XYZ file of C-alpha atoms in Angstrom:
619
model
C 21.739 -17.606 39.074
C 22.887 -18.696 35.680
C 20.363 -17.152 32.952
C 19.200 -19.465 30.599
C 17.026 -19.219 27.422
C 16.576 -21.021 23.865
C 16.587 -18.068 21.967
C 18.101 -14.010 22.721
C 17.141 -11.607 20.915
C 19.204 -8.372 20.433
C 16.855 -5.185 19.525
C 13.326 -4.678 19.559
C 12.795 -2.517 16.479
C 11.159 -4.169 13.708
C 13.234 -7.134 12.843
C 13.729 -7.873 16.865
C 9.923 -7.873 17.490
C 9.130 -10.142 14.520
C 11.788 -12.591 15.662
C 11.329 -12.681 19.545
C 7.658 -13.196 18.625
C 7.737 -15.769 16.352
C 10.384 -17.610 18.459
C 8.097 -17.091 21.688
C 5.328 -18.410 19.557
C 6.635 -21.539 18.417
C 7.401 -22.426 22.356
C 10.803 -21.321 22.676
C 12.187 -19.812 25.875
C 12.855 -16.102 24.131
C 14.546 -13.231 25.640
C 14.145 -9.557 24.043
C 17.233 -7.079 24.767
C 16.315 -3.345 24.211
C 18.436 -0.506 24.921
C 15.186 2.154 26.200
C 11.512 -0.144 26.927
C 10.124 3.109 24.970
C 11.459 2.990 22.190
C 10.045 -0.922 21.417
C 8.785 -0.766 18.358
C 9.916 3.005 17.745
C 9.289 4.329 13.939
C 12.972 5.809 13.525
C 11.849 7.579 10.347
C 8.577 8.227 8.596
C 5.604 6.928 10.564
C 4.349 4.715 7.843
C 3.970 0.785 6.699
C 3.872 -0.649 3.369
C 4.134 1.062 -0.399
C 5.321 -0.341 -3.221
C 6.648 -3.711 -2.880
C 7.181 -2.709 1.172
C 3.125 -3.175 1.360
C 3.812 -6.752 -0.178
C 6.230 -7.710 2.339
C 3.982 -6.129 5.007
C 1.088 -8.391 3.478
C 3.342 -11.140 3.380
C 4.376 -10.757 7.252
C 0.812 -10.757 8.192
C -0.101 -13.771 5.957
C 3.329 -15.696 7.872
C 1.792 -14.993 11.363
C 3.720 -12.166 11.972
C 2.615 -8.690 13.620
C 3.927 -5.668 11.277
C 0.265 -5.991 9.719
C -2.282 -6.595 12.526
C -0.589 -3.339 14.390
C -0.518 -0.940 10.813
C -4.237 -1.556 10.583
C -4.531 -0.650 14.193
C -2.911 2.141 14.217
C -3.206 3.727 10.909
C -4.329 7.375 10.392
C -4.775 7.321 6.679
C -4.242 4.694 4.036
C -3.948 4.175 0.240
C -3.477 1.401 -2.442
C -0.720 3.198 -4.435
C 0.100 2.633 -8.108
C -3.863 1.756 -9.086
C -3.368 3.298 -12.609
C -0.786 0.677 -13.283
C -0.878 -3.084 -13.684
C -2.496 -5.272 -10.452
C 0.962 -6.593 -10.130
C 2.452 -3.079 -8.783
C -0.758 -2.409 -6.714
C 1.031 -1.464 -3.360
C -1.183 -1.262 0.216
C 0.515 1.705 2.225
C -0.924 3.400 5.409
C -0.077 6.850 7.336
C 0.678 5.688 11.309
C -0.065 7.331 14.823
C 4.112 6.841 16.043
C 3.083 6.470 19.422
C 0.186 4.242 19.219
C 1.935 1.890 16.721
C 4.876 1.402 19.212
C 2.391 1.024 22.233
C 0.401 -1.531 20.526
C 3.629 -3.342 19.802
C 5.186 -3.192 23.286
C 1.784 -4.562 24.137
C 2.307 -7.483 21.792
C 5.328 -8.499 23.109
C 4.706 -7.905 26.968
C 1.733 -10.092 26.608
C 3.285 -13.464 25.060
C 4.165 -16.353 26.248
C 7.639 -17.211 26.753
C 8.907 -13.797 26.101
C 11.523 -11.968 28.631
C 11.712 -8.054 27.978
C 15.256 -6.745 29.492
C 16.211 -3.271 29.099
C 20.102 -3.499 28.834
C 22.532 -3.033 25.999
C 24.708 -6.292 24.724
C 28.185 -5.176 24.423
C 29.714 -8.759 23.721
C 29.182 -12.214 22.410
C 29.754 -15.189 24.329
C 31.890 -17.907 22.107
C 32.198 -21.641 22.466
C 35.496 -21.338 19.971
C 35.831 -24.907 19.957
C 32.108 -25.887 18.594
C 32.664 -22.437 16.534
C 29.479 -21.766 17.958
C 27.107 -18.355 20.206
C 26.264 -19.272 23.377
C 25.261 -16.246 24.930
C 25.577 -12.360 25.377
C 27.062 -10.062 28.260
C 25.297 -6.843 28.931
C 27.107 -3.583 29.919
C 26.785 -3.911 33.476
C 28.868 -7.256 33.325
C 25.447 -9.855 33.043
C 25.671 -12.726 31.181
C 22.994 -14.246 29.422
C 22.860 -18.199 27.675
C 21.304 -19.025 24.675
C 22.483 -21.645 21.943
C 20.708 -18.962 19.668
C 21.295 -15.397 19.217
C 19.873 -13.463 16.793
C 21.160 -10.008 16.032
C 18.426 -6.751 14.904
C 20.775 -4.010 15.872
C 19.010 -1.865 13.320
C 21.565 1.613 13.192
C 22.720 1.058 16.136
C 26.340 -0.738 16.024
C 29.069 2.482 16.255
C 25.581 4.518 15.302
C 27.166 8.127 15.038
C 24.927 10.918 13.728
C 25.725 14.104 12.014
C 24.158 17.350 11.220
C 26.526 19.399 9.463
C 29.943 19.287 10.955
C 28.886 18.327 14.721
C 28.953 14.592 14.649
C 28.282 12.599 18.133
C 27.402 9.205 19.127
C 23.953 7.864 19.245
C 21.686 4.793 17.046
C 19.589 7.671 16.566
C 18.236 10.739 18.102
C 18.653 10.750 22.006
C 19.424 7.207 22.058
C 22.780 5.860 22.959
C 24.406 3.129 20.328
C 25.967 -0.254 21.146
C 29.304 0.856 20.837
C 30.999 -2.998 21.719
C 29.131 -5.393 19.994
C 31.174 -4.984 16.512
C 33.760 -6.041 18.320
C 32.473 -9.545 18.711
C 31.576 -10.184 15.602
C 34.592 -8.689 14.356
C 36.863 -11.112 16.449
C 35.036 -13.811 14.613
C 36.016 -12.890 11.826
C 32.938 -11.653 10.464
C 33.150 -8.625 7.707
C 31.743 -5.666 8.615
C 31.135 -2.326 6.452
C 29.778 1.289 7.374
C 26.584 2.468 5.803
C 24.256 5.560 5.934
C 20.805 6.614 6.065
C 19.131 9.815 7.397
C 15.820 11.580 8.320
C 14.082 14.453 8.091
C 13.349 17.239 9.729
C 9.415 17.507 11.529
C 7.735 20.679 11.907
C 4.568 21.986 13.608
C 1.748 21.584 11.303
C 0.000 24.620 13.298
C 2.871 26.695 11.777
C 2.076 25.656 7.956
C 0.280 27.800 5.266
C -1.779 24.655 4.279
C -3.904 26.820 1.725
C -0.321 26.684 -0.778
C -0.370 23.294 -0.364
C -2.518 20.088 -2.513
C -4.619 18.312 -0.046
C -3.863 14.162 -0.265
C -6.418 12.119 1.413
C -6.726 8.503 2.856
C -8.474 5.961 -0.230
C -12.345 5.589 -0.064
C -12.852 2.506 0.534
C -9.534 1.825 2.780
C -7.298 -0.932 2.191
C -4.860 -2.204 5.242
C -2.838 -4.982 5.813
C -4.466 -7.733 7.724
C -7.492 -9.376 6.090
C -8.211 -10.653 9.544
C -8.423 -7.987 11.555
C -11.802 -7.208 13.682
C -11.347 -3.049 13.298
C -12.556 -0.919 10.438
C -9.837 1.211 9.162
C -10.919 4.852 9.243
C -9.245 8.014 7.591
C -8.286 10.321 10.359
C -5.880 12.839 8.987
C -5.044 14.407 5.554
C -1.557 14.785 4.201
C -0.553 17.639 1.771
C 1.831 17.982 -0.865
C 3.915 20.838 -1.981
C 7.574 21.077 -4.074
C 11.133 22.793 -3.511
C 11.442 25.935 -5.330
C 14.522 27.287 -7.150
C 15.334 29.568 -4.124
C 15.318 26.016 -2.294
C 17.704 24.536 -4.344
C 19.913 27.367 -4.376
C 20.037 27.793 -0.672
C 21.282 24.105 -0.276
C 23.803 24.633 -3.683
C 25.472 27.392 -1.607
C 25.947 25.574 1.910
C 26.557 21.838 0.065
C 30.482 21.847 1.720
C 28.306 22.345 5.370
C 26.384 19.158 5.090
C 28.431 16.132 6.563
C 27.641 14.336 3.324
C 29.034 16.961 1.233
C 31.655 17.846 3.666
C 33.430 14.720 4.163
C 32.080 13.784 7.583
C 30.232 11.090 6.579
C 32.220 8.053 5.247
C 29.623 5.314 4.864
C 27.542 4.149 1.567
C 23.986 5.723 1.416
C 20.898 4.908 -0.046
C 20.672 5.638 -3.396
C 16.659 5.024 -3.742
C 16.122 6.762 -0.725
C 18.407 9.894 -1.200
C 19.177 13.437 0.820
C 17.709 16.385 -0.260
C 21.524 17.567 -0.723
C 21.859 14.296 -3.040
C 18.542 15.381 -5.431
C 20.012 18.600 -5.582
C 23.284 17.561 -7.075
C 22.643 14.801 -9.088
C 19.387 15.822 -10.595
C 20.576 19.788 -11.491
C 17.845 19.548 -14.479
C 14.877 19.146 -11.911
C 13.419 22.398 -11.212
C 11.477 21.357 -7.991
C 11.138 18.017 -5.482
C 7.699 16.800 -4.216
C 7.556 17.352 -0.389
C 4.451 15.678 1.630
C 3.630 16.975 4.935
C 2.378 13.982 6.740
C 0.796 13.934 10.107
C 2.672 12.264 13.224
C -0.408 11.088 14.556
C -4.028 12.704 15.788
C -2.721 13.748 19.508
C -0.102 15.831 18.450
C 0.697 18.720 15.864
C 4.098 17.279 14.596
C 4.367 16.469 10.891
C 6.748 14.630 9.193
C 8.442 16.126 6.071
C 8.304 13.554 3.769
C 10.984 14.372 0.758
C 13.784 16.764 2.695
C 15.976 14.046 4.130
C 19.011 15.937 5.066
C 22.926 16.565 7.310
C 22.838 20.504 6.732
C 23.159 22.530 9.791
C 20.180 23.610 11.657
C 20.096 27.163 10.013
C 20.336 26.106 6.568
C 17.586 23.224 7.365
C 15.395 26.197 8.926
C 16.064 28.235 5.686
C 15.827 25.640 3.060
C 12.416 24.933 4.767
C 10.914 28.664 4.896
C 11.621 28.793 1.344
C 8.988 26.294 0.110
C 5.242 26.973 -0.705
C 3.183 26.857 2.308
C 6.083 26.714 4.965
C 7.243 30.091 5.128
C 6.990 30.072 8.612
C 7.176 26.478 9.636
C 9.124 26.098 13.199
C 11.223 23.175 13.614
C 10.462 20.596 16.723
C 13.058 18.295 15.296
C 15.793 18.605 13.161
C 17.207 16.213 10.207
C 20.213 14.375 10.428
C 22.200 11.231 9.122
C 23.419 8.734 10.871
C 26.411 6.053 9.843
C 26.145 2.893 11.164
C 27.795 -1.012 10.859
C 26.603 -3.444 9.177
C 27.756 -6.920 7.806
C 28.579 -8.015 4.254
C 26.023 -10.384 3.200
C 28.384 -12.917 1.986
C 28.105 -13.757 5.759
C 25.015 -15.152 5.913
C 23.685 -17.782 4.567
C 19.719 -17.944 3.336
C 18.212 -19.132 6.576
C 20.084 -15.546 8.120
C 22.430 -17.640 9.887
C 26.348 -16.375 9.665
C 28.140 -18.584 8.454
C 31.290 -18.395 10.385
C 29.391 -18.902 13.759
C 26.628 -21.609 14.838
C 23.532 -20.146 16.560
C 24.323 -16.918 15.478
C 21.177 -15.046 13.175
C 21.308 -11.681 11.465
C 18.192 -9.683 11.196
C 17.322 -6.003 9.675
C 20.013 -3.469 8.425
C 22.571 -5.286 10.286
C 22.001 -7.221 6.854
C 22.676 -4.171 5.008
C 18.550 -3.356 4.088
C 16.862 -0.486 4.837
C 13.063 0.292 5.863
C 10.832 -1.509 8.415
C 9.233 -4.036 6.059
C 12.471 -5.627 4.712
C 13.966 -5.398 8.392
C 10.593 -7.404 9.803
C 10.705 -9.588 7.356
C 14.132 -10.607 7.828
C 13.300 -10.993 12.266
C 10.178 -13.271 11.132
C 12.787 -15.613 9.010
C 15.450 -15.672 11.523
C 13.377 -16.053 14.555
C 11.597 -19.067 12.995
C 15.071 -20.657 11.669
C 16.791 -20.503 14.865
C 13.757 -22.373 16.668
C 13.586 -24.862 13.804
C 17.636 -25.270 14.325
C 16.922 -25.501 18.009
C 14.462 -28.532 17.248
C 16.940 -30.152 14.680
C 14.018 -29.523 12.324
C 14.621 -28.953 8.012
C 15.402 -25.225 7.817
C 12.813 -22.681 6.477
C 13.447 -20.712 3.651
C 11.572 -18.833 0.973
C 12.232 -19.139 -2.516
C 11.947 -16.614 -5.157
C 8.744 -18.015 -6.280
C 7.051 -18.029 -3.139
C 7.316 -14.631 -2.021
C 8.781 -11.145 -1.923
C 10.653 -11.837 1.324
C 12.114 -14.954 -0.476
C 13.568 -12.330 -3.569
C 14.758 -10.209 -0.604
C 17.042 -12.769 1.031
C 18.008 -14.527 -2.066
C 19.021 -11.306 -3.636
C 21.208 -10.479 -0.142
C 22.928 -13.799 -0.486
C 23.594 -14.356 -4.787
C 24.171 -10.648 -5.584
C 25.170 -8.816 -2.127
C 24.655 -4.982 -1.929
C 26.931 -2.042 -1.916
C 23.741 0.113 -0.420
C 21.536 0.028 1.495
C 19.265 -2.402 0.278
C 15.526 -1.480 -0.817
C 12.787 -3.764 -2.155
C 10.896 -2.752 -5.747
C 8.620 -4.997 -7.368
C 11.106 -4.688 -10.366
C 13.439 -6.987 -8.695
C 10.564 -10.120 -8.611
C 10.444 -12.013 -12.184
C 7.095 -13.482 -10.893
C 5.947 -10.102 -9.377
C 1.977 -11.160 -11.475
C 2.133 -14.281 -9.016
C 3.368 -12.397 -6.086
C 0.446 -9.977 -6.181
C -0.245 -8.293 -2.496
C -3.625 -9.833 -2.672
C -2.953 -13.211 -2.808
C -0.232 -13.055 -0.027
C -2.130 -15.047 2.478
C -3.152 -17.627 0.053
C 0.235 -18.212 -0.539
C 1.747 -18.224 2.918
C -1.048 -18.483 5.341
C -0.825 -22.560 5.274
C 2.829 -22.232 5.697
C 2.427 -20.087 9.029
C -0.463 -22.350 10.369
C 2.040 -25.307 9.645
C 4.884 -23.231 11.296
C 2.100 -22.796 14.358
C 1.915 -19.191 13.658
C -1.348 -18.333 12.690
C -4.078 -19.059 15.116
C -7.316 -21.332 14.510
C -9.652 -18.137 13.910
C -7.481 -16.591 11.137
C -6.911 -20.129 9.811
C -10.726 -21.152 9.857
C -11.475 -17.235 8.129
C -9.276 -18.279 5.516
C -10.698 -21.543 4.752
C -14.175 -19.236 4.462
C -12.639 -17.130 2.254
C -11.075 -19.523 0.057
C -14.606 -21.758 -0.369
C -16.873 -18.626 -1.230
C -13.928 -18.029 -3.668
C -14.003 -21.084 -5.448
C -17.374 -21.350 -5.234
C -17.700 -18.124 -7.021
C -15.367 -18.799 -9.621
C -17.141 -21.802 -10.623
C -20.827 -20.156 -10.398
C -19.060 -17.706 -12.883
C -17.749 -20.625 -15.113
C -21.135 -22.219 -15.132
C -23.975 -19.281 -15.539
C -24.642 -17.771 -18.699
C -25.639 -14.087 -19.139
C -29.116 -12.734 -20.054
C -28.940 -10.886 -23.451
C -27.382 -7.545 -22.809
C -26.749 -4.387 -25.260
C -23.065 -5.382 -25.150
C -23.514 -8.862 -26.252
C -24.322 -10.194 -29.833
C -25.604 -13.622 -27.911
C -25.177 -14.833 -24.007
C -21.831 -15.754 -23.037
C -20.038 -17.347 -19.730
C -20.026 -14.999 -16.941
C -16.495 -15.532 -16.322
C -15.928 -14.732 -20.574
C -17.555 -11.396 -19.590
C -15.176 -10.608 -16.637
C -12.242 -11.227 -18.997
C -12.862 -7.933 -21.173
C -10.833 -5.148 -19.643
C -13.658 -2.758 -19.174
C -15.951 -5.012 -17.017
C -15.474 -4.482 -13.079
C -17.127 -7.375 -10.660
C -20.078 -4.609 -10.165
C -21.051 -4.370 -13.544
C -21.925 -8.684 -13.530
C -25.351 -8.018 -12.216
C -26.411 -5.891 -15.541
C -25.732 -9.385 -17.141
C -28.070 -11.494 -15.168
C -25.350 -12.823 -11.582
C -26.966 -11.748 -8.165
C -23.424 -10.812 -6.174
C -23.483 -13.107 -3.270
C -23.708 -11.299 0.434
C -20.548 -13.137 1.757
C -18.460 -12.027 -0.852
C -16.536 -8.828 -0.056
C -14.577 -6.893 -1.678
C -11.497 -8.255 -1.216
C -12.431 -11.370 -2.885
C -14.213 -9.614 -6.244
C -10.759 -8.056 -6.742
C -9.046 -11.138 -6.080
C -11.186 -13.270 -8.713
C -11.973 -10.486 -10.747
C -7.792 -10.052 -11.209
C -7.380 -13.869 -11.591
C -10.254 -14.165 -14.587
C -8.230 -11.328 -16.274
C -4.974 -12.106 -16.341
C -5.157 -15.996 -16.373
C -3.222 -16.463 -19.292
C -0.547 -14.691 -18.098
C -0.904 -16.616 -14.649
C -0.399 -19.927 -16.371
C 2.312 -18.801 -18.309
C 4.176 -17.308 -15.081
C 3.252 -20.513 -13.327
C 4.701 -22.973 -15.509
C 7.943 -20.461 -15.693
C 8.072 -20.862 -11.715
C 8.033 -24.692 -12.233
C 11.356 -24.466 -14.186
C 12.623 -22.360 -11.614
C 12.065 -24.833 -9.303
C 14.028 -27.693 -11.045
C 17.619 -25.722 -10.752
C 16.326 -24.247 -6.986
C 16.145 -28.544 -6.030
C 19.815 -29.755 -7.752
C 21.905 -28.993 -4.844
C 25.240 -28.241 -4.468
C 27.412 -30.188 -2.243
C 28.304 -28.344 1.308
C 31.923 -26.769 0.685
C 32.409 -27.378 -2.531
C 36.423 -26.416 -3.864
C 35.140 -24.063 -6.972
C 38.770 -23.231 -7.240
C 39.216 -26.849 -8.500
C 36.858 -26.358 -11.538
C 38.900 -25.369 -14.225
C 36.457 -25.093 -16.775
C 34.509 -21.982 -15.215
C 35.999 -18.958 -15.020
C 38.788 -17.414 -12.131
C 35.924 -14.632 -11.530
C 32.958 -17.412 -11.606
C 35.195 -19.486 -9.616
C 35.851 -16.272 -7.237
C 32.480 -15.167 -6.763
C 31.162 -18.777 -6.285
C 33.869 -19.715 -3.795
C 32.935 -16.324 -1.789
C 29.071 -16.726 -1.331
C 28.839 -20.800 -1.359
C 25.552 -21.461 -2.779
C 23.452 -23.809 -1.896
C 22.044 -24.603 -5.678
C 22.016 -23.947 -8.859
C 19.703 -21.751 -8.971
C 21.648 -19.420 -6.150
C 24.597 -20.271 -8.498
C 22.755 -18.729 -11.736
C 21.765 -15.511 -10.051
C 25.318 -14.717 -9.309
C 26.830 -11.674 -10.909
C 29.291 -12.497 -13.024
C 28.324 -16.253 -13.518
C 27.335 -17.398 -16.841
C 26.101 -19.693 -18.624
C 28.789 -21.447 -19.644
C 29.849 -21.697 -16.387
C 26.992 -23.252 -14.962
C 27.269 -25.990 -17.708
C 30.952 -26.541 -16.550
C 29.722 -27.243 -12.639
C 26.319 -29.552 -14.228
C 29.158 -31.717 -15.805
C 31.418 -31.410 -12.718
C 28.920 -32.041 -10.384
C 27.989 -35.494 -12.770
C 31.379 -36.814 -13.107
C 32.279 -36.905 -8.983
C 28.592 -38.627 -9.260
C 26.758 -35.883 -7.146
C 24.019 -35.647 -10.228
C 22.076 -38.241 -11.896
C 22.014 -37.327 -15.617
C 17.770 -35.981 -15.012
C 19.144 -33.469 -12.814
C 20.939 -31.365 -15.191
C 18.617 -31.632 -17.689
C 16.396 -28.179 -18.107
């Protein structure tokens, strides 16, 4: 019985639920491939969503249709809005999760939709048609094959996954999990390029074995802040965390044993991350810092693990166990798991174009750290893009892709395909120009009519958002309109929304000045209008900055065009352009090592073969 389905999916970690979903959602025949059914929607490191910029892209997600959000809310422990003290721009959602329930609650997401087979089985090869240069299926380990004009690949760490602590190395795409040893292969005999990269975790400890007295207690935020504004749960605090630092006797423990971690000792031979660095890594390249912050945070409320948030290391079990025992508070902290790294393949992003389809093979989508990113959010956000793409290509429909403007996920895959990575790519909100615009607040304004037009958002969330938005605007214009009663503060009455302006006025202090705050408006929506009254000058300026973006992100660039031919731009323009094909000009601008002048040279290019009207290259 030949197996037939629109769309395969190859992993079921965060990119591969986000993509089978969407895909089963928008009515295509989907199946899911996952190595273990437990480990669907596993948290391979830190039990947590969101922080800064992730809890964007998590907002984002949510606002798309997509399920990162909805489940963070349902099963978070503890949450915060990071980064208050700083600008509304940086203000970063992030909660503390239950590991098991958060994988539970996405295995029951996915065994509950529509159109969506689950197959436990590991994909060891492609199936090619080589003359349409096109995927048309998988074959599993036991010899099953599997059709599917689509594929899209979410292999997370576990292509050649090989994990090391100190100088034991053995295969695995992480702890007690095999990895998909073949599937490289495939993509290799397409000549796809592939690279090795690293990452790591540490070690977890029984928080019944901590000292918790040496430590700085770190609650949840009162009031909480999640992810989904649509969610019918109130978020609770369940758990503290707690905070403590390496100590010189720390630092000197891992000094001495650097040449046994398999970082340090030459086991490991792929690129790591350097935002996200080993303890071994701190240690070395920040000699000046006399201690590390280290946050013991809770695995969930059934069970006394803790994660150790800060120690991310390859040393050898005893120098983990005394490395640990020598800061405040665990002394005598016994290890239930121990850290390790773990080097993995991945695939240049020169291979993919922006809708996360390779370029070298039809059908064929790339999802997650396959991509070359690391963390859950930019690996989610990347399944939700490709799993919508490869439905849209199924339907013959205009691909979907996010500019820079429009969201953070749009800065993430734009910045994969102009500039590339030689790390393991992270997202900051330093890396959005229009990071006021792309506040986490407004995400589902933004996006949410894109996902209902996608058919991803249902008619409840879609019909609470049109709520939301009319008390908003009604709001705003009540606060246009009214004028305040005299008040100690005011030399004469002034517009409501005048008052809001001044830095020191919160939505709570309008009523002292004469406004009644309206029962249906939560507080969601003061901070929302409250942020928008306050920085509107800067909003309009940022706006009409996006609207020049747009102009070079809509004067294409013709499909295969020679850049070798193009004299007039320089060999390492013409290089760089040639290598990573962009769509654009905008794409074109962003590339390193592209200029100005260069970009004039194409304009005039581009004129003379008569592929621009004059208007076009006009800024």
């Amino acid at each position: 019985m030949r197996c037939q389905y629109d769309v395969i999916v190859i992993g079921a970690g965060h990119a591969g639920i986000e993509a089978a979903l969407a895909s089963s959602r928008m009515g295509a025949k989907t199946a899911m491939f996952v190595i273990k059914l437990e480990s669907i929607g596993r948290m391979s490191c830190n039990p947590s969503i969101g922080g800064p910029a992730k809890g964007h892209l998590a907002r984002e997600i949510d606002a798309l249709g997509g399920e990162m959000g909805y489940a963070a809310d349902l099963s978070g422990i503890q949450f915060k809005m990071l980064n208050r003290t700083k600008g509304p721009a940086v203000w970063a959602p992030r909660s503390q999760n239950d590991r098991q329930l958060y994988s539970l609650i996405m295995r029951q997401s996915v065994e509950n939709i529509a159109n969506l087979h689950i197959i436990e089985s590991t994909i060891s090869s492609l199936i090619f048609n080589t003359a349409m240069n096109q995927v048309i299926g998988v074959i599993s380990n036991i010899g099953k094959e599997y059709h599917a004009p689509k594929v899209i690949i979410c292999s997370g760490t576990f292509l050649r996954g090989l994990i090391h602590v100190g100088a034991i190395s053995y295969s695995g795409g992480r702890s007690g999990e095999p990895a998909a040893d073949q599937l490289t292969e495939s993509l290799l005999k397409c000549g796809i390029k592939v690279r090795r990269f690293k990452t790591g975790t540490p070690p977890r400890i029984d928080i019944r074995t901590l000292d918790l007295s040496k430590m700085e207690v770190q609650p949840g935020d009162e009031p909480t802040s999640g992810f989904s504004y649509y969610r019918d749960v109130k978020l609770v605090n369940k758990v503290l965390c707690w905070l403590t630092y390496t100590t010189e006797k720390t630092h000197e423990i891992i000094r001495e044993n650097l040449t046994q971690s398999a970082l340090y000792g030459g086991y490991i031979k792929g690129v790591g991350p350097r935002y996200c660095p080993s303890i071994e890594d701190k240690i070395v390249k920040f000699p000046a810092k006399e201690r590390h912050q280290i946050f013991i945070e809770p695995e969930g409320t059934e069970t006394c693990e803790g994660y150790v948030n800060g120690i991310s290391t390859s040393l050898p079990p005893w120098v983990q166990e005394q490395a640990l025992h020598s800061i405040p508070g665990l002394e005598k902290a016994r290890l239930m798991r121990y850290a390790y790294a773990i080097e993995y393949d991945c695939v240049a992003t020169e291979e993919i174009k922006a809708t996360l389809e390779t370029k070298k093979v039809k059908g064929l989508y790339l999802a997650g750290q396959i991509n070359g990113t690391s963390g859950y959010e930019e690996a989610a956000s990347q399944g939700l893009i490709a799993g919508i793409n490869a439905v849209l290509s199924l339907d013959k429909q205009e691909p979907f892709v996010l500019d820079r403007s429009q969201a953070y996920i749009g800065v993430l895959i734009d910045d994969l395909i102009t500039k590339g990575t030689e790390e393991p790519y992270r997202m900051f909100t330093s890396r959005a120009e229009y990071r006021l615009w792309l506040r986490q607040d407004n995400a589902d304004e933004r996006l949410m009519p894109i996902g209902r037009k996608l058919g991803l958002v249902d008619e409840t969330r879609w019909n609470r958002l049109q709520r939301q938005l009319k008390i908003k605007e009604r709001v705003m214009a009540e606060l246009k309109e009214m004028t305040s009663i005299k008040h100690e503060n005011l030399s004469e009455p002034m517009r409501l929304y005048q008052i809001l302006k001044r830095p020191e006025i919160t939505f709570q202090d309008l009523p002292s000045y004469g406004y009644t705050i309206p029962l249906d408006l939560d507080e969601d929506l003061q901070t929302r209008i409250t942020l928008e009254c306050k920085y509107e000058g800067y909003l309009k300026r940022q706006l009409a900055d996006i609207d020049k973006f747009e102009h070079w992100e809509h004067v294409e660039i013709p499909p295969k065009l020679n850049f070798m031919k193009i004299d007039s731009v320089s060999y390492e323009a013409r290089e760089k352009l040639q290598r990573l094909n962009p769509t654009n000009i905008g794409q074109a601008m962003r590339i390193s090592g592209v200029n100005y002048p260069d970009i004039s040279a194409i304009l005039i290019y581009l004129k003379k073969k008569k592929y621009l009207s004059g208007g076009d290259i006009e800024s």
